[in-house]
PDB file of C-alpha atoms in Angstrom:
ATOM      1  CA  UNK A   1     115.193 120.590  82.090  1.00 38.00           C
ATOM      2  CA  UNK A   2     114.327 120.413  78.396  1.00 38.00           C
ATOM      3  CA  UNK A   3     110.882 121.114  76.959  1.00 40.00           C
ATOM      4  CA  UNK A   4     110.218 124.221  79.088  1.00 38.00           C
ATOM      5  CA  UNK A   5     109.159 122.159  82.075  1.00 37.00           C
ATOM      6  CA  UNK A   6     109.198 123.869  85.478  1.00 38.00           C
ATOM      7  CA  UNK A   7     112.145 123.299  87.767  1.00 39.00           C
ATOM      8  CA  UNK A   8     111.890 120.401  90.161  1.00 41.00           C
ATOM      9  CA  UNK A   9     111.835 120.603  93.942  1.00 43.00           C
ATOM     10  CA  UNK A  10     115.147 120.097  95.799  1.00 44.00           C
ATOM     11  CA  UNK A  11     114.639 116.347  96.208  1.00 41.00           C
ATOM     12  CA  UNK A  12     114.783 115.955  92.413  1.00 41.00           C
ATOM     13  CA  UNK A  13     117.438 118.489  91.450  1.00 44.00           C
ATOM     14  CA  UNK A  14     120.754 117.446  89.903  1.00 40.00           C
ATOM     15  CA  UNK A  15     119.242 114.166  88.685  1.00 39.00           C
ATOM     16  CA  UNK A  16     119.587 112.744  85.212  1.00 37.00           C
ATOM     17  CA  UNK A  17     115.945 112.396  84.171  1.00 36.00           C
ATOM     18  CA  UNK A  18     114.724 111.043  80.872  1.00 38.00           C
ATOM     19  CA  UNK A  19     111.936 113.130  79.295  1.00 34.00           C
ATOM     20  CA  UNK A  20     109.851 110.041  78.571  1.00 35.00           C
ATOM     21  CA  UNK A  21     109.878 108.910  82.183  1.00 36.00           C
ATOM     22  CA  UNK A  22     109.027 112.411  83.353  1.00 36.00           C
ATOM     23  CA  UNK A  23     106.004 112.378  81.082  1.00 32.00           C
ATOM     24  CA  UNK A  24     105.029 109.093  82.683  1.00 34.00           C
ATOM     25  CA  UNK A  25     105.275 110.807  86.079  1.00 37.00           C
ATOM     26  CA  UNK A  26     108.128 108.649  87.309  1.00 39.00           C
ATOM     27  CA  UNK A  27     110.982 110.447  89.010  1.00 44.00           C
ATOM     28  CA  UNK A  28     113.835 109.315  91.249  1.00 41.00           C
ATOM     29  CA  UNK A  29     113.554 110.565  94.810  1.00 43.00           C
ATOM     30  CA  UNK A  30     116.171 111.476  97.385  1.00 43.00           C
ATOM     31  CA  UNK A  31     115.284 108.453  99.473  1.00 48.00           C
ATOM     32  CA  UNK A  32     115.733 105.994  96.619  1.00 50.00           C
ATOM     33  CA  UNK A  33     111.985 105.471  96.121  1.00 62.00           C
ATOM     34  CA  UNK A  34     110.310 106.347  92.804  1.00 63.00           C
ATOM     35  CA  UNK A  35     107.727 109.108  92.536  1.00 74.00           C
ATOM     36  CA  UNK A  36     105.145 107.239  90.514  1.00 79.00           C
ATOM     37  CA  UNK A  37     101.611 108.388  89.812  1.00 83.00           C
ATOM     38  CA  UNK A  38     100.510 106.176  92.697  1.00 85.00           C
ATOM     39  CA  UNK A  39     103.056 107.613  95.154  1.00 86.00           C
ATOM     40  CA  UNK A  40     101.913 111.135  94.221  1.00 86.00           C
ATOM     41  CA  UNK A  41      98.164 110.621  93.988  1.00 89.00           C
ATOM     42  CA  UNK A  42      97.472 108.419  97.024  1.00 91.00           C
ATOM     43  CA  UNK A  43      98.685 110.989  99.597  1.00 92.00           C
ATOM     44  CA  UNK A  44      97.373 113.895  97.480  1.00 92.00           C
ATOM     45  CA  UNK A  45      93.804 112.635  97.371  1.00 90.00           C
ATOM     46  CA  UNK A  46      94.053 111.433 100.955  1.00 93.00           C
ATOM     47  CA  UNK A  47      94.763 115.013 102.046  1.00 94.00           C
ATOM     48  CA  UNK A  48      91.963 116.330  99.827  1.00 92.00           C
ATOM     49  CA  UNK A  49      89.501 113.861 101.328  1.00 91.00           C
ATOM     50  CA  UNK A  50      90.506 114.658 104.910  1.00 92.00           C
ATOM     51  CA  UNK A  51      89.798 118.360 104.389  1.00 91.00           C
ATOM     52  CA  UNK A  52      86.315 117.609 103.053  1.00 85.00           C
ATOM     53  CA  UNK A  53      85.223 116.828 106.608  1.00 86.00           C
ATOM     54  CA  UNK A  54      83.881 120.387 106.579  1.00 81.00           C
ATOM     55  CA  UNK A  55      80.481 119.248 105.243  1.00 80.00           C
ATOM     56  CA  UNK A  56      79.456 116.821 108.030  1.00 85.00           C
ATOM     57  CA  UNK A  57      80.894 119.100 110.727  1.00 87.00           C
ATOM     58  CA  UNK A  58      78.924 122.066 109.397  1.00 82.00           C
ATOM     59  CA  UNK A  59      75.746 119.986 109.323  1.00 81.00           C
ATOM     60  CA  UNK A  60      76.366 118.845 112.908  1.00 83.00           C
ATOM     61  CA  UNK A  61      77.080 122.293 114.313  1.00 82.00           C
ATOM     62  CA  UNK A  62      74.197 123.966 112.502  1.00 80.00           C
ATOM     63  CA  UNK A  63      71.819 121.225 113.685  1.00 79.00           C
ATOM     64  CA  UNK A  64      72.943 121.769 117.277  1.00 77.00           C
ATOM     65  CA  UNK A  65      72.313 125.490 116.890  1.00 75.00           C
ATOM     66  CA  UNK A  66      68.847 124.924 115.431  1.00 74.00           C
ATOM     67  CA  UNK A  67      67.844 122.410 118.112  1.00 75.00           C
ATOM     68  CA  UNK A  68      69.260 124.564 120.894  1.00 74.00           C
ATOM     69  CA  UNK A  69      71.716 121.879 122.019  1.00 74.00           C
ATOM     70  CA  UNK A  70      74.604 124.316 122.317  1.00 72.00           C
ATOM     71  CA  UNK A  71      72.538 126.760 124.332  1.00 70.00           C
ATOM     72  CA  UNK A  72      71.397 124.040 126.757  1.00 76.00           C
ATOM     73  CA  UNK A  73      74.957 122.804 127.265  1.00 72.00           C
ATOM     74  CA  UNK A  74      76.115 126.368 127.923  1.00 70.00           C
ATOM     75  CA  UNK A  75      73.481 126.718 130.671  1.00 73.00           C
ATOM     76  CA  UNK A  76      75.124 123.678 132.308  1.00 75.00           C
ATOM     77  CA  UNK A  77      78.403 125.667 132.319  1.00 73.00           C
ATOM     78  CA  UNK A  78      80.052 123.326 129.809  1.00 73.00           C
ATOM     79  CA  UNK A  79      82.828 125.327 128.065  1.00 80.00           C
ATOM     80  CA  UNK A  80      82.434 125.826 124.309  1.00 77.00           C
ATOM     81  CA  UNK A  81      85.907 124.349 123.768  1.00 81.00           C
ATOM     82  CA  UNK A  82      84.901 121.094 125.490  1.00 84.00           C
ATOM     83  CA  UNK A  83      81.726 120.879 123.413  1.00 80.00           C
ATOM     84  CA  UNK A  84      83.631 121.314 120.174  1.00 83.00           C
ATOM     85  CA  UNK A  85      86.399 118.886 121.126  1.00 86.00           C
ATOM     86  CA  UNK A  86      83.769 116.287 121.998  1.00 85.00           C
ATOM     87  CA  UNK A  87      82.181 116.764 118.579  1.00 84.00           C
ATOM     88  CA  UNK A  88      85.497 116.590 116.722  1.00 90.00           C
ATOM     89  CA  UNK A  89      87.134 113.564 118.350  1.00 91.00           C
ATOM     90  CA  UNK A  90      85.049 111.004 116.394  1.00 91.00           C
ATOM     91  CA  UNK A  91      86.037 112.720 113.152  1.00 93.00           C
ATOM     92  CA  UNK A  92      89.696 112.496 114.126  1.00 94.00           C
ATOM     93  CA  UNK A  93      89.269 108.731 114.474  1.00 93.00           C
ATOM     94  CA  UNK A  94      87.531 108.626 111.100  1.00 93.00           C
ATOM     95  CA  UNK A  95      90.476 110.488 109.566  1.00 94.00           C
ATOM     96  CA  UNK A  96      92.950 107.936 110.870  1.00 94.00           C
ATOM     97  CA  UNK A  97      90.791 105.120 109.526  1.00 95.00           C
ATOM     98  CA  UNK A  98      90.653 106.986 106.213  1.00 94.00           C
ATOM     99  CA  UNK A  99      94.467 106.986 106.107  1.00 94.00           C
ATOM    100  CA  UNK A 100      94.558 103.209 106.606  1.00 94.00           C
ATOM    101  CA  UNK A 101      91.867 102.683 103.981  1.00 94.00           C
ATOM    102  CA  UNK A 102      93.514 104.900 101.351  1.00 94.00           C
ATOM    103  CA  UNK A 103      96.981 103.414 101.828  1.00 93.00           C
ATOM    104  CA  UNK A 104      95.545  99.905 101.662  1.00 93.00           C
ATOM    105  CA  UNK A 105      93.769 100.814  98.428  1.00 93.00           C
ATOM    106  CA  UNK A 106      97.007 102.076  96.905  1.00 91.00           C
ATOM    107  CA  UNK A 107      98.928  99.008  97.991  1.00 91.00           C
ATOM    108  CA  UNK A 108      96.468  96.221  97.236  1.00 93.00           C
ATOM    109  CA  UNK A 109      93.740  97.457  94.863  1.00 93.00           C
ATOM    110  CA  UNK A 110      95.632  99.764  92.493  1.00 90.00           C
ATOM    111  CA  UNK A 111      97.925  96.910  91.242  1.00 91.00           C
ATOM    112  CA  UNK A 112      94.815  94.877  90.417  1.00 92.00           C
ATOM    113  CA  UNK A 113      93.644  97.766  88.233  1.00 89.00           C
ATOM    114  CA  UNK A 114      96.948  97.872  86.342  1.00 87.00           C
ATOM    115  CA  UNK A 115      98.626 100.640  88.332  1.00 85.00           C
ATOM    116  CA  UNK A 116     101.920 100.709  90.204  1.00 87.00           C
ATOM    117  CA  UNK A 117     101.812  99.285  93.721  1.00 88.00           C
ATOM    118  CA  UNK A 118     102.034 101.892  96.488  1.00 89.00           C
ATOM    119  CA  UNK A 119     105.339 101.546  98.369  1.00 84.00           C
ATOM    120  CA  UNK A 120     104.758 101.461 102.108  1.00 82.00           C
ATOM    121  CA  UNK A 121     108.096 101.089 103.863  1.00 79.00           C
ATOM    122  CA  UNK A 122     107.951 103.971 106.322  1.00 84.00           C
ATOM    123  CA  UNK A 123     108.453 105.192 109.860  1.00 86.00           C
ATOM    124  CA  UNK A 124     105.074 104.467 111.444  1.00 90.00           C
ATOM    125  CA  UNK A 125     105.542 107.085 114.148  1.00 91.00           C
ATOM    126  CA  UNK A 126     106.236 109.735 111.486  1.00 92.00           C
ATOM    127  CA  UNK A 127     103.199 108.587 109.497  1.00 93.00           C
ATOM    128  CA  UNK A 128     100.989 108.809 112.594  1.00 95.00           C
ATOM    129  CA  UNK A 129     102.332 112.296 113.377  1.00 95.00           C
ATOM    130  CA  UNK A 130     101.679 113.759 109.935  1.00 95.00           C
ATOM    131  CA  UNK A 131      98.272 112.023 109.734  1.00 96.00           C
ATOM    132  CA  UNK A 132      97.192 113.413 113.107  1.00 96.00           C
ATOM    133  CA  UNK A 133      98.534 116.882 112.308  1.00 97.00           C
ATOM    134  CA  UNK A 134      96.668 116.913 108.981  1.00 96.00           C
ATOM    135  CA  UNK A 135      93.506 115.834 110.767  1.00 96.00           C
ATOM    136  CA  UNK A 136      93.841 118.653 113.319  1.00 96.00           C
ATOM    137  CA  UNK A 137      94.322 121.219 110.553  1.00 96.00           C
ATOM    138  CA  UNK A 138      91.343 119.909 108.573  1.00 94.00           C
ATOM    139  CA  UNK A 139      89.118 119.864 111.655  1.00 94.00           C
ATOM    140  CA  UNK A 140      90.192 123.378 112.617  1.00 93.00           C
ATOM    141  CA  UNK A 141      89.370 124.770 109.164  1.00 92.00           C
ATOM    142  CA  UNK A 142      86.059 122.870 109.139  1.00 91.00           C
ATOM    143  CA  UNK A 143      84.900 124.129 112.527  1.00 91.00           C
ATOM    144  CA  UNK A 144      85.805 127.698 111.593  1.00 92.00           C
ATOM    145  CA  UNK A 145      83.790 127.471 108.372  1.00 90.00           C
ATOM    146  CA  UNK A 146      80.903 126.002 110.391  1.00 87.00           C
ATOM    147  CA  UNK A 147      81.116 128.797 112.975  1.00 87.00           C
ATOM    148  CA  UNK A 148      81.030 131.501 110.287  1.00 88.00           C
ATOM    149  CA  UNK A 149      78.121 129.936 108.381  1.00 84.00           C
ATOM    150  CA  UNK A 150      74.455 130.508 109.107  1.00 83.00           C
ATOM    151  CA  UNK A 151      72.839 127.934 106.823  1.00 80.00           C
ATOM    152  CA  UNK A 152      73.736 124.502 105.492  1.00 77.00           C
ATOM    153  CA  UNK A 153      73.790 125.867 101.945  1.00 80.00           C
ATOM    154  CA  UNK A 154      76.163 128.649 102.922  1.00 83.00           C
ATOM    155  CA  UNK A 155      78.429 126.210 104.759  1.00 81.00           C
ATOM    156  CA  UNK A 156      78.468 123.793 101.839  1.00 79.00           C
ATOM    157  CA  UNK A 157      79.354 126.487  99.327  1.00 85.00           C
ATOM    158  CA  UNK A 158      82.021 128.110 101.496  1.00 86.00           C
ATOM    159  CA  UNK A 159      83.520 124.786 102.558  1.00 84.00           C
ATOM    160  CA  UNK A 160      83.664 123.323  99.052  1.00 85.00           C
ATOM    161  CA  UNK A 161      85.096 126.512  97.561  1.00 88.00           C
ATOM    162  CA  UNK A 162      87.768 126.703 100.265  1.00 88.00           C
ATOM    163  CA  UNK A 163      88.801 123.080  99.776  1.00 89.00           C
ATOM    164  CA  UNK A 164      88.959 123.300  95.979  1.00 90.00           C
ATOM    165  CA  UNK A 165      91.040 126.491  96.086  1.00 90.00           C
ATOM    166  CA  UNK A 166      93.458 125.070  98.656  1.00 90.00           C
ATOM    167  CA  UNK A 167      93.783 121.885  96.602  1.00 90.00           C
ATOM    168  CA  UNK A 168      94.260 123.726  93.312  1.00 89.00           C
ATOM    169  CA  UNK A 169      97.129 125.875  94.558  1.00 89.00           C
ATOM    170  CA  UNK A 170      98.580 123.290  96.943  1.00 89.00           C
ATOM    171  CA  UNK A 171      99.755 120.625  94.504  1.00 87.00           C
ATOM    172  CA  UNK A 172      96.827 118.257  95.043  1.00 89.00           C
ATOM    173  CA  UNK A 173      95.189 118.457  91.629  1.00 86.00           C
ATOM    174  CA  UNK A 174      98.410 119.243  89.751  1.00 83.00           C
ATOM    175  CA  UNK A 175     101.786 118.072  91.144  1.00 84.00           C
ATOM    176  CA  UNK A 176     103.787 120.979  92.476  1.00 83.00           C
ATOM    177  CA  UNK A 177     106.910 120.039  90.513  1.00 80.00           C
ATOM    178  CA  UNK A 178     105.181 120.645  87.147  1.00 83.00           C
ATOM    179  CA  UNK A 179     103.898 124.084  88.154  1.00 84.00           C
ATOM    180  CA  UNK A 180     105.585 127.302  87.009  1.00 85.00           C
ATOM    181  CA  UNK A 181     108.192 128.663  89.391  1.00 86.00           C
ATOM    182  CA  UNK A 182     105.952 131.366  90.891  1.00 85.00           C
ATOM    183  CA  UNK A 183     103.142 128.837  91.452  1.00 87.00           C
ATOM    184  CA  UNK A 184     105.526 126.472  93.249  1.00 86.00           C
ATOM    185  CA  UNK A 185     106.251 129.295  95.695  1.00 87.00           C
ATOM    186  CA  UNK A 186     102.568 130.259  95.952  1.00 87.00           C
ATOM    187  CA  UNK A 187     101.624 126.619  96.640  1.00 88.00           C
ATOM    188  CA  UNK A 188     103.525 126.717  99.920  1.00 89.00           C
ATOM    189  CA  UNK A 189     100.804 128.987 101.346  1.00 90.00           C
ATOM    190  CA  UNK A 190      98.250 126.175 101.191  1.00 92.00           C
ATOM    191  CA  UNK A 191      97.879 123.920 104.256  1.00 93.00           C
ATOM    192  CA  UNK A 192      97.117 121.066 101.874  1.00 94.00           C
ATOM    193  CA  UNK A 193     100.625 121.554 100.481  1.00 93.00           C
ATOM    194  CA  UNK A 194     102.100 121.312 103.992  1.00 94.00           C
ATOM    195  CA  UNK A 195     100.204 118.074 104.554  1.00 95.00           C
ATOM    196  CA  UNK A 196     101.134 116.641 101.151  1.00 93.00           C
ATOM    197  CA  UNK A 197     104.805 117.502 101.611  1.00 92.00           C
ATOM    198  CA  UNK A 198     104.696 115.864 105.031  1.00 93.00           C
ATOM    199  CA  UNK A 199     103.262 112.660 103.568  1.00 93.00           C
ATOM    200  CA  UNK A 200     105.736 112.695 100.675  1.00 91.00           C
ATOM    201  CA  UNK A 201     108.548 113.161 103.198  1.00 90.00           C
ATOM    202  CA  UNK A 202     107.367 109.962 104.877  1.00 90.00           C
ATOM    203  CA  UNK A 203     106.694 107.919 101.754  1.00 88.00           C
ATOM    204  CA  UNK A 204     109.512 109.036  99.440  1.00 84.00           C
ATOM    205  CA  UNK A 205     112.308 110.479 101.527  1.00 77.00           C
ATOM    206  CA  UNK A 206     112.257 108.056 104.464  1.00 67.00           C
ATOM    207  CA  UNK A 207     111.066 110.869 106.714  1.00 72.00           C
ATOM    208  CA  UNK A 208     111.626 110.655 110.451  1.00 80.00           C
ATOM    209  CA  UNK A 209     110.011 112.556 113.295  1.00 87.00           C
ATOM    210  CA  UNK A 210     112.571 115.364 113.119  1.00 85.00           C
ATOM    211  CA  UNK A 211     112.024 115.933 109.391  1.00 87.00           C
ATOM    212  CA  UNK A 212     108.231 115.739 109.740  1.00 90.00           C
ATOM    213  CA  UNK A 213     108.110 118.141 112.702  1.00 92.00           C
ATOM    214  CA  UNK A 214     108.115 121.432 110.689  1.00 93.00           C
ATOM    215  CA  UNK A 215     105.103 120.326 108.625  1.00 94.00           C
ATOM    216  CA  UNK A 216     103.322 118.985 111.706  1.00 95.00           C
ATOM    217  CA  UNK A 217     103.859 122.231 113.625  1.00 96.00           C
ATOM    218  CA  UNK A 218     102.424 124.289 110.768  1.00 96.00           C
ATOM    219  CA  UNK A 219      99.372 122.042 110.490  1.00 97.00           C
ATOM    220  CA  UNK A 220      98.708 121.863 114.231  1.00 97.00           C
ATOM    221  CA  UNK A 221      99.216 125.624 114.542  1.00 97.00           C
ATOM    222  CA  UNK A 222      96.652 126.222 111.794  1.00 96.00           C
ATOM    223  CA  UNK A 223      94.166 123.825 113.361  1.00 95.00           C
ATOM    224  CA  UNK A 224      94.492 125.299 116.848  1.00 95.00           C
ATOM    225  CA  UNK A 225      94.350 128.854 115.486  1.00 96.00           C
ATOM    226  CA  UNK A 226      91.200 128.226 113.437  1.00 94.00           C
ATOM    227  CA  UNK A 227      89.625 126.313 116.304  1.00 92.00           C
ATOM    228  CA  UNK A 228      90.319 129.150 118.741  1.00 93.00           C
ATOM    229  CA  UNK A 229      88.709 131.695 116.429  1.00 94.00           C
ATOM    230  CA  UNK A 230      85.715 129.367 115.987  1.00 90.00           C
ATOM    231  CA  UNK A 231      85.295 129.085 119.765  1.00 88.00           C
ATOM    232  CA  UNK A 232      85.233 132.875 120.094  1.00 90.00           C
ATOM    233  CA  UNK A 233      82.718 133.228 117.262  1.00 88.00           C
ATOM    234  CA  UNK A 234      80.383 130.552 118.669  1.00 82.00           C
ATOM    235  CA  UNK A 235      80.655 131.841 122.230  1.00 78.00           C
ATOM    236  CA  UNK A 236      79.836 135.373 121.069  1.00 80.00           C
ATOM    237  CA  UNK A 237      76.829 134.138 119.091  1.00 74.00           C
ATOM    238  CA  UNK A 238      75.504 132.317 122.189  1.00 67.00           C
ATOM    239  CA  UNK A 239      75.508 135.444 124.364  1.00 65.00           C
TER     240      UNK A 239
END
């Protein structure tokens, strides 16, 4: 591409793209849907917002430690995993509501503000899968940060720093396709990138369950892995 711009991801390769439209952040996609600023930013900031659940979860877990709630539940032989799952389920529901709210904003409010309407012609099962998988990953990271923190201030700093770093390298703040080549590769290490690519697969490339599955597996694996480590850390601290 002219102008020294970074190479585009596979979905946009071998396309005839006008430099002016690229500058306007409008690219043809493999599924026939345009990548407008709205199509990029709605899922990007949705993912960013879902991962910021770390703050309320840290406050909840640290409050339960301070009040001795966790210790009392452990004396009743309630497994740590059950306690954590019970705490996280409401946040999973909030995440799904957040998805509905953000997509509705992009579809109905953004056009009123002069932006391009968000295109929402998708496989609902694929959308639910990637939304749930992103929620599990975000909750897993959040509970691990909460387990490793000792104060609210420490949790807030660690959680915010983690989220900003993952967003910065993952294509949330800057679209991955405008990054230098080495940064495009580096971005794939961020779970926010996995989530964003999963959403873009649904919204732009008419993603189905089979094409969403790799992203969902990565996200669920991260969430379960972080959650398992958090359970071990909390259980050890309660001994």
